[in-house]
Amino acid sequence: MLASKRLRSLLRGVASVRLSAGAHAALSTSCKACRAVDQTSWQQEAPMQHFGVMEFVEPHTPKSVRRTPWVQKPSEVDILSWPIHEPKHLSRRIMIARTNAMAAMLDPAAAPAAMDTFLRYLGYWSEKHQDKFNPIASSLALLSLARLATRPEVPASHQKKVLSAAAVMLKHFMSRATRADQHSTANVFWACARLRLRPDDLQPGFEDKLAQCFIATAHDATPQGISNVLWSCSTLRINPLNGGLLATIVALLKTWQSDSFNGASNMQSLAVVMTAFATMRLHIDASVAELLLKRFYEGTLQGADEPQGLSNLLWACASLGFCPPPHMTRQFMHSYRTSRQPYMVQHETIILYSLAVFGALTTEYFKVTLQKLHGQQLDPPSLSQLYIALQALRPLDSESPAHKDWLQTAHSVQQQWPLATDPAGKQSPFELKIYFTLLNMGYEAITTYDSDDGLHFIDIALLPQKKLPCKIAIEADGISHFLYEDYRLQNAPHPATRQDGRTLFRNSVLRKQGWVVVTVPWYDWHGLMTQVEKVQYLKRMLKQVVKEYWQASKSAV
């Protein structure tokens, strides 16, 4: 018995350490032998139903064992000793159980049993010690569920059990939310997003209550806490404007000093904040964007090495149509080129896309990146970003040596990473309505027109003809081309007329190729009730284009 206790004490110290296969097998054999000796010390476990899975009642414990800091019970997973005891410090018990579960998951075959065991203990504590679930304990339980359940070793079949347990933990937290601190509230936001558990789906009003908890403790907020909250809003489609949550966060960002963001974790938090705005397609005020960029810029000057955060930050700026100042862009690229972090394909294509949108991409940098990408498989988003960058480099003079060099580069890209396009499949009902209206008006319109270089298509093209002296690219822009200034996802969202960065970049590329770009926003078109109104709308728009074209021609002469 003494040897058994000593061995299990040793195992508690190594449970969180990655073991070799040989050590794992040796410890497993020893632990099984100890269990065989100690098995008679435990009563037969009685099952009870909780969380939709079979749970365990705390077994009878001999007096000699009750004096130990916690009671150990034979585990279903090798080399693990699971804590189960009157939870005087419930948070500590949850942390120990999570550590043991993560150690067990080093063996993928043991992951399902480890997840089940963790759920059983949460179920026991929740039923027998509900009063112990203060905000810290319940938020830690949610955080542990999110970290364990999203590991690749845990099968998807456990998702329903995990969500059921998470719902109970969230109710525990919300029952005492007024006592929650900022750290616990931010953890609950993050855990719900990681588990894809929207609080209002559990009970209406939970999201507003969480927001008020965070606002009430905002004076203790950290960069990571703020990024967790905004990332959760973007992931779960929670409105950050409700209750003044976003206003509180922006006020905090403006008042913090730059040294509050020292360190890689805080640099990553800055990038997550910016990325959350872009993911929610929420227009960011220029002063806030400048502030976040300045904080990140100062971090790179101090030697922070955060290539993933940098690529995310630049992508967010490009998506929101916000261009960093040239000196910041140069510093960001210097930091990225000198990074000691592992190379990732996604970072390279994101950087190319962002520099293209900023107008800062050079042919030399593009070719260097192509060498890095040689032989790599690109996913559809990365492939799209690569082709967007290629479009940006197309020279205006088709007879110049630079254009011939660009054609060779484009041919090389198209050979190695062919872009699968189906123009007919891209036509939306919105585009087709405009197309047929133009045909009825007597114009020779071409839908999904190849824009001369084979790299992208124009929604509707009007080439020079009797009524038109210039070539016109008509783009039917739906909701995805605009940013929200009033983020109301639940009540018929109505974006403003502010175009996003991707749309602005597309228009600039077409203008460089000699097209006159005409944008038909979805909210204008949907406001036209009759066919006569639609015809008059297009007539006015095209008449204005022709007028401006002749005025520009006279000015050039």
XYZ file of C-alpha atoms in Angstrom:
557
model
C 0.000 0.000 0.000
C 2.848 2.381 0.876
C 4.569 1.692 -2.440
C 1.299 2.310 -4.199
C 0.898 5.691 -2.526
C 4.451 6.735 -3.342
C 4.137 5.738 -6.959
C 0.893 7.646 -7.402
C 2.476 10.674 -5.717
C 5.244 10.493 -8.299
C 2.727 10.175 -11.101
C 0.976 13.366 -10.008
C 4.213 15.225 -10.593
C 4.811 13.801 -14.060
C 1.215 13.720 -15.297
C 1.616 16.959 -17.216
C 4.991 15.983 -18.746
C 5.162 14.489 -22.241
C 6.429 10.912 -21.873
C 8.219 8.691 -24.349
C 6.459 5.550 -25.520
C 8.680 3.311 -23.373
C 8.196 5.364 -20.227
C 4.462 5.533 -20.843
C 4.251 1.737 -21.069
C 6.389 1.152 -17.977
C 4.392 3.569 -15.839
C 1.139 2.131 -17.099
C 2.175 -1.395 -16.061
C 3.256 -0.245 -12.596
C 0.091 1.768 -12.104
C -2.103 -1.189 -13.034
C -0.306 -3.345 -10.499
C -0.849 -0.720 -7.783
C -4.518 -0.493 -8.655
C -4.879 -4.221 -8.240
C -3.561 -3.881 -4.670
C -5.696 -0.869 -3.785
C -8.906 -1.871 -5.537
C -10.431 -3.367 -2.377
C -10.172 0.017 -0.650
C -12.942 1.424 -2.817
C -16.626 0.742 -2.753
C -18.518 -0.202 -5.862
C -19.370 2.983 -7.766
C -23.066 3.767 -8.190
C -24.022 5.395 -11.511
C -26.298 8.408 -11.796
C -27.522 10.320 -14.805
C -26.101 13.814 -15.338
C -25.087 15.870 -18.393
C -26.502 13.058 -20.557
C -23.663 10.648 -19.580
C -23.101 8.180 -16.746
C -21.640 9.911 -13.693
C -20.135 8.620 -10.483
C -21.066 9.203 -6.859
C -18.119 9.815 -4.586
C -17.132 6.391 -3.174
C -16.660 5.524 0.478
C -13.173 6.445 1.621
C -11.223 4.713 4.402
C -10.280 6.958 7.340
C -6.592 6.448 6.712
C -6.947 7.941 3.274
C -9.161 10.847 4.306
C -6.207 12.569 5.944
C -4.464 12.996 2.575
C -4.831 16.362 0.714
C -7.202 14.701 -1.742
C -8.580 11.246 -2.287
C -7.390 9.257 -5.263
C -9.579 6.775 -7.051
C -8.580 4.147 -9.624
C -8.592 5.856 -13.001
C -10.049 4.593 -16.240
C -6.977 6.005 -17.989
C -3.501 4.631 -17.418
C -0.900 6.589 -15.346
C -3.520 9.019 -14.053
C -4.689 9.704 -10.522
C -7.885 11.705 -10.555
C -8.747 14.036 -7.647
C -12.170 13.691 -6.043
C -12.698 15.176 -2.615
C -14.883 17.556 -0.688
C -13.990 20.615 -2.798
C -12.825 23.118 -0.241
C -10.921 24.744 -3.102
C -12.974 23.735 -6.115
C -10.921 25.776 -8.587
C -7.820 23.825 -7.626
C -9.636 20.516 -8.076
C -10.808 21.536 -11.545
C -7.295 22.574 -12.505
C -5.823 19.259 -11.341
C -8.472 17.306 -13.231
C -7.788 19.317 -16.399
C -4.033 18.775 -16.090
C -4.524 15.031 -15.710
C -6.880 14.922 -18.679
C -4.412 16.786 -20.893
C -1.668 14.370 -19.820
C -3.877 11.414 -20.713
C -4.593 12.895 -24.136
C -0.938 12.502 -25.045
C -2.161 9.060 -25.999
C -4.900 9.702 -28.623
C -6.542 6.372 -27.847
C -7.087 7.457 -24.229
C -8.585 10.851 -25.112
C -12.284 9.804 -25.163
C -11.990 8.138 -21.753
C -10.116 11.144 -20.360
C -12.819 13.521 -21.606
C -15.542 11.322 -20.128
C -13.745 11.168 -16.786
C -13.397 14.949 -16.648
C -17.098 15.329 -17.419
C -17.986 12.854 -14.676
C -16.146 14.843 -12.064
C -17.717 18.105 -13.205
C -21.082 16.384 -13.013
C -20.433 15.152 -9.473
C -19.215 18.554 -8.259
C -22.085 20.349 -9.971
C -24.718 18.154 -8.331
C -23.240 17.721 -4.867
C -21.412 21.020 -4.408
C -23.377 23.549 -6.426
C -22.799 26.230 -3.797
C -19.049 25.964 -4.381
C -19.342 27.120 -7.990
C -18.421 30.760 -7.549
C -17.603 32.816 -10.693
C -13.940 31.810 -10.590
C -14.686 28.072 -10.367
C -17.439 28.104 -13.004
C -15.365 30.193 -15.441
C -12.408 27.854 -14.922
C -14.654 24.863 -15.606
C -15.859 26.468 -18.848
C -12.303 27.330 -19.842
C -11.193 23.736 -19.148
C -14.047 22.319 -21.214
C -13.141 24.601 -24.114
C -9.468 23.682 -23.996
C -10.072 19.938 -23.691
C -13.038 19.461 -26.013
C -11.408 21.309 -28.933
C -8.269 19.183 -28.877
C -7.939 17.060 -32.034
C -7.716 13.866 -29.988
C -11.279 14.276 -28.666
C -13.823 12.778 -31.098
C -16.703 14.864 -32.385
C -19.144 12.404 -30.802
C -18.413 14.050 -27.423
C -19.637 17.448 -28.589
C -23.179 17.036 -27.272
C -21.950 15.956 -23.824
C -19.507 18.846 -23.661
C -22.100 21.444 -24.668
C -24.512 20.092 -22.073
C -21.848 20.408 -19.375
C -20.871 23.870 -20.611
C -24.482 25.030 -20.422
C -24.646 23.996 -16.760
C -21.346 25.739 -15.970
C -22.536 28.903 -17.733
C -25.720 28.914 -15.644
C -23.604 28.574 -12.499
C -21.567 31.590 -13.592
C -24.565 33.713 -14.528
C -26.270 32.988 -11.191
C -23.424 34.832 -9.446
C -22.251 37.059 -12.283
C -22.449 40.234 -10.208
C -19.494 38.940 -8.167
C -17.381 38.085 -11.209
C -14.043 39.768 -11.865
C -12.793 40.903 -15.254
C -10.558 37.885 -15.825
C -13.352 35.381 -15.186
C -15.781 37.250 -17.452
C -13.270 37.396 -20.306
C -12.612 33.662 -19.894
C -16.338 32.930 -20.150
C -16.554 34.966 -23.362
C -13.607 33.074 -24.821
C -14.809 29.633 -23.747
C -18.293 30.176 -25.191
C -16.792 31.228 -28.513
C -14.407 28.273 -28.586
C -17.296 25.886 -27.929
C -19.619 27.771 -30.305
C -22.077 28.159 -27.433
C -24.023 31.391 -27.772
C -25.198 32.541 -24.310
C -28.504 34.003 -25.547
C -29.413 30.644 -27.083
C -29.289 29.230 -23.576
C -31.280 32.076 -22.047
C -32.108 35.479 -23.606
C -30.300 38.304 -21.888
C -27.175 36.358 -20.924
C -25.046 38.219 -23.499
C -26.062 41.642 -22.235
C -25.432 40.491 -18.666
C -21.942 39.284 -19.597
C -21.237 42.605 -21.303
C -22.322 44.516 -18.201
C -20.074 42.325 -16.031
C -17.104 43.183 -18.212
C -17.933 46.900 -18.246
C -18.307 46.972 -14.448
C -14.772 45.581 -14.019
C -13.200 47.336 -17.008
C -10.694 49.136 -14.767
C -8.944 45.760 -14.329
C -9.066 44.832 -18.013
C -5.969 43.487 -19.760
C -5.115 43.468 -23.482
C -5.725 39.731 -23.591
C -9.091 40.115 -21.872
C -10.211 42.749 -24.358
C -9.079 40.665 -27.323
C -10.908 37.621 -25.918
C -14.154 39.578 -25.650
C -13.967 41.061 -29.149
C -12.885 37.760 -30.693
C -15.858 36.095 -29.028
C -18.224 38.756 -30.385
C -16.904 38.220 -33.911
C -17.056 34.414 -33.631
C -20.541 34.172 -32.104
C -21.963 37.192 -33.978
C -22.681 39.051 -30.764
C -23.409 42.753 -31.158
C -20.538 44.583 -29.375
C -22.443 47.880 -29.442
C -25.116 46.653 -27.026
C -24.791 48.102 -23.581
C -21.819 50.268 -24.510
C -19.329 47.357 -24.566
C -17.433 48.577 -27.618
C -17.370 52.181 -26.379
C -15.843 50.979 -23.094
C -13.176 48.965 -24.913
C -12.248 51.850 -27.221
C -11.959 54.199 -24.227
C -9.600 51.714 -22.539
C -7.430 51.419 -25.625
C -7.100 55.188 -25.858
C -6.072 55.656 -22.232
C -3.536 52.850 -21.918
C 0.138 53.630 -22.282
C 2.251 51.888 -24.880
C 4.174 49.907 -22.232
C 0.910 48.123 -21.365
C 1.343 46.141 -24.578
C 4.893 44.918 -24.128
C 5.369 41.210 -24.746
C 4.332 38.812 -27.485
C 0.985 37.921 -25.895
C -0.118 41.550 -25.768
C 1.089 42.156 -29.316
C -1.059 39.229 -30.394
C -3.958 40.739 -28.467
C -3.646 43.979 -30.437
C -3.791 42.029 -33.687
C -6.840 40.078 -32.483
C -8.664 43.332 -31.651
C -8.047 44.681 -35.153
C -8.925 41.348 -36.743
C -12.199 41.226 -34.803
C -13.280 44.537 -36.357
C -12.474 43.168 -39.815
C -14.203 39.825 -39.196
C -17.351 41.586 -37.972
C -17.067 43.928 -40.981
C -17.443 46.756 -38.518
C -16.082 50.119 -39.604
C -13.279 51.205 -37.311
C -12.712 54.852 -36.559
C -9.424 56.147 -37.988
C -8.216 57.306 -34.579
C -8.696 53.825 -33.097
C -6.964 52.120 -36.045
C -4.045 54.551 -35.806
C -3.782 53.865 -32.080
C -3.672 50.074 -32.506
C -1.118 50.348 -35.310
C 1.033 52.689 -33.237
C 1.012 50.282 -30.295
C 2.005 47.370 -32.543
C 4.635 49.490 -34.299
C 6.213 50.412 -30.973
C 6.304 46.738 -30.045
C 8.194 45.805 -33.202
C 10.691 48.607 -32.548
C 11.343 47.019 -29.150
C 12.127 43.704 -30.846
C 8.838 41.823 -30.450
C 8.752 38.828 -32.808
C 5.114 38.134 -33.671
C 4.735 37.237 -37.391
C 1.279 35.703 -37.005
C -0.030 38.762 -35.208
C 1.588 40.988 -37.823
C 0.023 39.131 -40.741
C -3.386 39.257 -39.042
C -2.996 42.967 -38.342
C -2.102 43.759 -41.961
C -4.973 41.613 -43.250
C -7.388 43.495 -40.990
C -6.095 46.858 -42.233
C -6.458 45.727 -45.853
C -9.985 44.418 -45.254
C -11.084 47.620 -43.512
C -9.552 49.883 -46.153
C -7.088 51.439 -43.705
C -3.550 51.910 -45.047
C -0.679 52.151 -42.518
C 1.794 55.025 -42.984
C 4.837 54.107 -45.134
C 7.308 54.171 -42.220
C 5.133 51.695 -40.293
C 4.800 49.419 -43.319
C 8.589 49.377 -43.742
C 9.103 48.526 -40.078
C 6.464 45.814 -40.184
C 8.132 44.203 -43.200
C 11.559 44.414 -41.542
C 10.133 42.703 -38.457
C 8.533 40.015 -40.602
C 11.654 39.320 -42.685
C 13.880 39.035 -39.598
C 11.449 36.847 -37.658
C 12.822 33.696 -36.037
C 9.393 32.067 -35.845
C 8.531 29.006 -38.000
C 7.557 29.725 -41.590
C 3.860 29.452 -42.522
C 2.406 29.575 -46.036
C -0.699 31.498 -44.901
C 1.457 34.329 -43.557
C 3.202 34.802 -46.903
C 0.049 35.090 -49.002
C -1.627 37.365 -46.452
C 1.378 39.682 -46.520
C 1.310 39.732 -50.342
C -2.402 40.558 -50.387
C -2.082 43.284 -47.769
C 0.862 44.990 -49.464
C -1.027 44.858 -52.767
C -4.039 46.611 -51.241
C -1.750 49.228 -49.638
C -0.019 49.832 -52.987
C 3.327 48.873 -51.398
C 3.975 45.550 -53.155
C 7.057 45.339 -55.387
C 7.880 42.832 -58.119
C 11.096 41.853 -56.329
C 9.295 40.964 -53.095
C 6.635 39.056 -55.025
C 9.275 36.921 -56.786
C 11.089 36.209 -53.524
C 7.814 35.026 -52.009
C 7.142 32.815 -55.039
C 10.443 31.064 -54.391
C 9.371 30.382 -50.796
C 6.013 29.052 -51.967
C 7.465 26.808 -54.678
C 6.111 23.287 -54.324
C 3.595 24.272 -51.625
C -0.099 23.468 -51.820
C -2.252 26.582 -51.431
C -5.764 26.517 -50.014
C -8.464 28.584 -51.795
C -8.084 31.726 -49.598
C -4.292 31.728 -50.044
C -4.673 31.138 -53.785
C -7.090 34.055 -54.073
C -4.687 36.328 -52.170
C -1.809 35.309 -54.456
C -3.770 36.206 -57.591
C -4.937 39.504 -56.127
C -1.284 40.417 -55.506
C -0.441 39.419 -59.084
C -3.167 41.718 -60.418
C -1.726 44.653 -58.500
C 1.650 44.293 -60.235
C 0.322 44.394 -63.816
C 2.069 47.283 -65.662
C -0.050 49.805 -67.523
C 2.075 49.849 -70.688
C 1.505 46.550 -72.462
C 4.529 47.181 -74.730
C 7.054 47.766 -71.963
C 9.714 45.237 -70.862
C 8.153 45.280 -67.400
C 4.898 44.008 -68.886
C 6.678 41.136 -70.649
C 8.384 40.221 -67.390
C 5.029 40.356 -65.617
C 3.472 38.058 -68.237
C 6.201 35.494 -67.616
C 5.596 35.684 -63.869
C 1.835 35.390 -64.344
C 2.289 32.381 -66.635
C 4.522 30.709 -64.031
C 1.945 31.318 -61.304
C -0.915 30.018 -63.429
C 1.027 26.864 -64.283
C 1.982 26.032 -60.704
C -1.252 27.149 -59.028
C -4.073 27.099 -61.623
C -7.058 29.168 -60.603
C -10.228 27.143 -60.993
C -12.952 29.539 -62.071
C -16.544 28.990 -63.099
C -17.798 32.376 -64.341
C -21.312 31.086 -65.009
C -21.591 29.895 -61.429
C -20.675 33.317 -60.050
C -23.698 35.141 -61.452
C -26.092 36.284 -58.768
C -29.759 37.172 -59.337
C -28.763 40.763 -58.565
C -26.249 40.810 -61.434
C -28.641 39.128 -63.874
C -31.404 41.666 -63.203
C -29.057 44.532 -64.049
C -27.741 42.658 -67.099
C -31.166 42.021 -68.622
C -32.277 45.570 -67.861
C -29.292 46.901 -69.841
C -30.108 44.582 -72.736
C -33.683 45.861 -72.800
C -32.311 49.415 -72.850
C -30.454 48.605 -76.079
C -26.911 48.271 -74.725
C -24.543 45.477 -75.806
C -23.701 44.133 -72.366
C -21.409 41.206 -71.545
C -21.761 39.373 -68.260
C -18.783 37.929 -66.302
C -16.337 39.541 -68.703
C -12.693 38.458 -68.612
C -10.709 41.582 -67.734
C -8.014 41.128 -70.427
C -5.514 39.278 -68.218
C -7.557 36.193 -67.281
C -7.079 36.873 -63.569
C -10.507 38.195 -62.640
C -13.937 38.840 -64.104
C -16.093 41.942 -64.346
C -19.743 41.507 -63.376
C -21.078 43.359 -66.440
C -18.936 44.972 -69.141
C -20.041 47.653 -71.605
C -17.422 47.997 -74.340
C -17.262 51.174 -76.499
C -20.374 51.318 -78.669
C -22.789 53.769 -80.248
C -24.060 55.198 -76.991
C -20.787 54.896 -75.055
C -17.353 56.300 -75.959
C -15.491 54.346 -73.242
C -15.410 50.881 -71.692
C -17.429 50.623 -68.491
C -17.193 47.995 -65.765
C -20.472 47.674 -63.858
C -20.072 45.945 -60.497
C -23.183 44.729 -58.687
C -22.024 45.006 -55.073
C -23.973 43.104 -52.440
C -23.799 43.321 -48.665
C -20.376 41.664 -48.478
C -18.758 44.659 -50.207
C -19.660 47.133 -47.457
C -18.765 47.728 -43.826
C -21.279 48.106 -41.034
C -21.369 51.388 -39.203
C -24.338 50.223 -37.142
C -23.720 46.586 -36.292
C -27.217 45.116 -35.975
C -27.111 41.507 -37.063
C -30.405 40.562 -35.452
C -32.549 43.330 -36.915
C -32.092 43.482 -40.693
C -28.551 44.858 -40.916
C -28.126 47.889 -43.153
C -24.510 48.626 -44.032
C -23.447 52.170 -44.786
C -22.164 53.254 -48.179
C -18.601 52.769 -46.958
C -16.890 50.199 -49.193
C -14.450 47.720 -47.683
C -10.778 47.452 -48.578
C -11.194 44.549 -50.999
C -13.784 46.458 -53.039
C -11.697 49.633 -53.120
C -8.713 47.619 -54.322
C -10.754 45.933 -57.074
C -11.918 49.321 -58.344
C -8.388 50.717 -58.378
C -7.095 47.718 -60.384
C -9.870 48.122 -62.978
C -9.203 51.852 -63.304
C -5.503 51.138 -63.883
C -6.574 48.870 -66.742
C -8.528 51.721 -68.340
C -12.030 50.860 -67.171
C -14.579 53.343 -65.899
C -15.962 51.654 -62.790
C -19.667 51.993 -61.995
C -20.850 50.501 -58.709
C -24.497 49.539 -58.207
C -24.960 49.065 -54.431
C -27.517 46.504 -53.331
C -29.388 48.980 -51.121
C -29.909 51.395 -54.033
C -31.160 48.664 -56.368
C -33.449 47.055 -53.817
C -35.023 50.440 -53.162
C -36.265 50.631 -56.783
C -39.748 49.176 -56.792
C -40.631 49.175 -60.508
C -38.822 48.371 -63.750
C -39.264 51.983 -64.876
C -37.406 53.209 -61.791
C -34.567 50.765 -62.463
C -34.231 51.892 -66.080
C -34.185 55.560 -65.049
C -31.563 54.784 -62.370
C -29.184 53.153 -64.903
C -29.792 55.913 -67.478
C -28.814 58.619 -64.977
C -25.729 56.700 -63.925
C -24.468 56.059 -67.469
C -25.268 59.618 -68.559
C -23.120 60.929 -65.705
C -20.276 58.588 -66.712
C -20.308 59.801 -70.327
C -20.419 63.440 -69.201
C -17.410 63.002 -66.905
C -15.533 61.130 -69.641
C -15.900 63.976 -72.163
C -14.977 66.554 -69.541
C -11.809 64.614 -68.714
C -10.971 64.299 -72.412
C -11.278 68.068 -72.938
C -9.133 68.760 -69.882
C -6.436 66.420 -71.197
C -6.354 68.293 -74.510
